[in-house]
Short mmCIF file of C-alpha atoms in Angstrom, two decimals:
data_model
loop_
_atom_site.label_atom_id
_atom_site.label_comp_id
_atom_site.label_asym_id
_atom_site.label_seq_id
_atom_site.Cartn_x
_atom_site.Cartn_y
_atom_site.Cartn_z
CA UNK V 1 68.87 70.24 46.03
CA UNK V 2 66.75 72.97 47.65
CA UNK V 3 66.96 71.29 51.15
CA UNK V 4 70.86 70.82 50.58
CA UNK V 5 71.17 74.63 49.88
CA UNK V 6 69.08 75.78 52.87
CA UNK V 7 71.64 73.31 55.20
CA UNK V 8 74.35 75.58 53.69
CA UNK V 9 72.92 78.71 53.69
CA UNK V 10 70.93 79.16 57.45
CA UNK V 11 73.84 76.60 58.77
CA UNK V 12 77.01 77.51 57.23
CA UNK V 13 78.74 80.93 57.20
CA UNK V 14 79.50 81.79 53.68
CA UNK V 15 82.54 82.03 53.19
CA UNK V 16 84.45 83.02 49.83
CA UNK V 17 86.76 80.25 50.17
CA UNK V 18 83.78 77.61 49.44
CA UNK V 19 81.71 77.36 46.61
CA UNK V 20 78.96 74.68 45.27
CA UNK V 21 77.89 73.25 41.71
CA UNK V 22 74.93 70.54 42.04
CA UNK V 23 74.95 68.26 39.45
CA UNK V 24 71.58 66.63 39.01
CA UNK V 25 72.18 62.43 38.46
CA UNK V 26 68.07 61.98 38.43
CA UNK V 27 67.98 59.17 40.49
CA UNK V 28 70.83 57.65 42.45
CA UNK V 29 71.07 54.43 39.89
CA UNK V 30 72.67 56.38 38.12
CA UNK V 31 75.53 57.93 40.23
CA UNK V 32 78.32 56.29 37.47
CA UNK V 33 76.41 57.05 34.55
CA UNK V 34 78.55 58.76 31.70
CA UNK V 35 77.00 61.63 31.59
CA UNK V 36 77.18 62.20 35.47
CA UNK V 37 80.88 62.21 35.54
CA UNK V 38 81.53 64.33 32.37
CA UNK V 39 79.40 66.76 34.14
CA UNK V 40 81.51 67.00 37.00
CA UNK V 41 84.92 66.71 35.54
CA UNK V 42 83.94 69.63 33.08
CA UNK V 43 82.41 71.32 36.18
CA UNK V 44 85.96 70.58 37.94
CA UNK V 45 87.68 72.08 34.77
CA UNK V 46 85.79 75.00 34.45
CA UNK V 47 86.36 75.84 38.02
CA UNK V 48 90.32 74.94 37.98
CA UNK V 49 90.20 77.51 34.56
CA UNK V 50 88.53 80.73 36.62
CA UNK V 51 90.37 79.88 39.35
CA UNK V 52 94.02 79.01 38.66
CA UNK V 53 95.78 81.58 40.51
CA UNK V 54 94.50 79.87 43.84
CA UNK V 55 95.31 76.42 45.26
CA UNK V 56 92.16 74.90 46.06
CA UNK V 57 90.92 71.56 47.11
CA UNK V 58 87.94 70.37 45.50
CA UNK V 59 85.61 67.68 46.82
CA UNK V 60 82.75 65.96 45.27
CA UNK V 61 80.08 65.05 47.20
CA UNK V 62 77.49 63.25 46.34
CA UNK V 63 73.80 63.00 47.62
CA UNK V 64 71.86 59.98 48.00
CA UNK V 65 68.58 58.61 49.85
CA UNK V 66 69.03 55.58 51.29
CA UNK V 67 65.33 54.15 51.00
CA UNK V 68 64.73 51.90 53.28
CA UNK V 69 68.41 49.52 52.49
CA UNK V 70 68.30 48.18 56.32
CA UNK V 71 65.05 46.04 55.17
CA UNK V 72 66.09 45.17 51.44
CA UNK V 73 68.97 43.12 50.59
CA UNK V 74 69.02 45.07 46.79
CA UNK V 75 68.63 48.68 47.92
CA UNK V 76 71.48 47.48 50.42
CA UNK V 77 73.75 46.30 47.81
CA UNK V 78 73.28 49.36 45.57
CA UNK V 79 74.19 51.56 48.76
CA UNK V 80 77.01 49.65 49.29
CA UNK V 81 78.20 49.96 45.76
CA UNK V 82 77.64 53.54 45.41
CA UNK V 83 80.02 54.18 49.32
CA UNK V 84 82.67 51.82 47.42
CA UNK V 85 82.32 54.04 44.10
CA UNK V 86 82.36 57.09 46.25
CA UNK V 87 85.50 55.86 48.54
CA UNK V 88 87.35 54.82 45.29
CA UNK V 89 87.22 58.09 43.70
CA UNK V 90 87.95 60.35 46.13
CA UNK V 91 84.40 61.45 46.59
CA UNK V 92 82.10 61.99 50.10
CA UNK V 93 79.02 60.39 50.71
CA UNK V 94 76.42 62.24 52.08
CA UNK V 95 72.92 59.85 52.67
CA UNK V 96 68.90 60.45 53.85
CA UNK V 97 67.21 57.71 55.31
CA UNK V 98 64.72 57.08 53.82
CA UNK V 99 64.81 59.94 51.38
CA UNK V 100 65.75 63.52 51.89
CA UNK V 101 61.81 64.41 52.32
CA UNK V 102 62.21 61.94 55.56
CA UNK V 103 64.93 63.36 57.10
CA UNK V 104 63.43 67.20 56.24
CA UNK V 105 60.04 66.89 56.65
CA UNK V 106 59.84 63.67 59.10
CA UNK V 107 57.63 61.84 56.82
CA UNK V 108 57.08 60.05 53.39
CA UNK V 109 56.30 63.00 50.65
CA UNK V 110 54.34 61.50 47.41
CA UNK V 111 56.46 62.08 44.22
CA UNK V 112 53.61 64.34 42.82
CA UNK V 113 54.47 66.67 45.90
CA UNK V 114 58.08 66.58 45.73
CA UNK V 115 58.69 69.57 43.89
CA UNK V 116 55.80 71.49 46.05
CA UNK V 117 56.82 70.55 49.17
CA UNK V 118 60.84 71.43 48.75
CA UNK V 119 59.47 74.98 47.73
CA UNK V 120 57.18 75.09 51.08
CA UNK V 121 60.46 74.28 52.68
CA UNK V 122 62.50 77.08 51.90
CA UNK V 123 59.50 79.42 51.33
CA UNK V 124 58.19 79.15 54.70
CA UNK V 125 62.21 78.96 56.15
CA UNK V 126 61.40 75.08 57.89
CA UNK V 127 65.22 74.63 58.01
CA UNK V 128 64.51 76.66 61.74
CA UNK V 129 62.01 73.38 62.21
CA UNK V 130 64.50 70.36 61.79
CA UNK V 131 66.52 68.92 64.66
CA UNK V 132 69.73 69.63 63.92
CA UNK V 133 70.78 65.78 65.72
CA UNK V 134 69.01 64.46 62.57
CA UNK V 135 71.48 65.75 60.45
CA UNK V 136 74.67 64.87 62.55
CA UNK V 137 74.11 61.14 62.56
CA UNK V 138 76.70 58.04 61.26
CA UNK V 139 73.94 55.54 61.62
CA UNK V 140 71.19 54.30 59.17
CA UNK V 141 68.15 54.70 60.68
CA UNK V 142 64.78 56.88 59.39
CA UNK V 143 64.90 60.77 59.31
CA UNK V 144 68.58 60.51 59.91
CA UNK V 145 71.33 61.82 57.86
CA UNK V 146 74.94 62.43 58.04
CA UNK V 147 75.20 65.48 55.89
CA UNK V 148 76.31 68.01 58.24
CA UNK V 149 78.55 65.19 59.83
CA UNK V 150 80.11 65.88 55.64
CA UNK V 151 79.77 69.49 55.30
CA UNK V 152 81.53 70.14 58.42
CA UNK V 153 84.71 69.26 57.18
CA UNK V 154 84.87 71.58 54.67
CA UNK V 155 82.32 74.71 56.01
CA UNK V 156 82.04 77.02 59.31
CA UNK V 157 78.69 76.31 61.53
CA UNK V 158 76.75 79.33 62.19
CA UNK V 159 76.76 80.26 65.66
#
């Protein structure tokens, strides 16, 4: 989530008209879990309930690394599955190949570094490091992602 926020924040103007809830799935297996979706219809509730008094579109988005699905007939299946679930709900699909650390960083980051390595990120401002092509991009292939090909539908682009 941290490298998602810093897209938005040092990319995006902010603008009052947008706002974001993450909703943590855990791994992407589990993107139709029950617990998943009462999370964000209650978090689409709550936000109708504060907000009534203002027509509003609200899109779900979710976030996904792709692993390496071009080389793995399974992981490609379960991508596929999760764009279909995503298309037939209404929802936006926004992918990292091979994982968000990939696209980010420009290499493989070990599990046990994860959590270290997302703080460097936004400690140390590397969102000013990343080629912004990498994030415009419709096609699978590694350190790629189409999440700003996403967000700009629905946020302004910093000059």
């Amino acid at each position: 989530y941290k490298y998602i926020r810093e897209v938005i924040r040092k990319l995006y103007k902010n603008e009052v008209k947008n706002t974001y809830k993450p909703i943590y799935m855990g791994s992407k297996g589990r993107y139709k879990d029950k617990g998943v979706i009462r999370d964000i219809e209650k978090n689409i509730r709550e936000y109708k309930q504060v907000n009534r008094k203002i027509n509003t579109e609200i899109i779900v988005i979710y976030f996904i690394d792709t692993d390496d699905c071009n080389a793995d007939a399974v992981r490609k299946k379960e991508f596929d599955t999760i764009e279909k679930y995503c298309l037939n709900n209404g929802y936006k699909l926004a992918y990292f190949c091979h994982d968000v650390e990939d696209v980010f960083w420009g290499m493989k980051v070990e599990d046990k570094q994860k959590v270290k390595k997302a703080n460097e990120f936004v400690a140390k401002n590397k969102i000013k490091d990343v080629d912004i092509n990498n994030l415009n991009c419709n096609v699978f292939k590694r350190h790629k992602s189409n999440i700003m090909l996403i967000l700009d539908n629905y946020w302004v682009r910093k000059k």
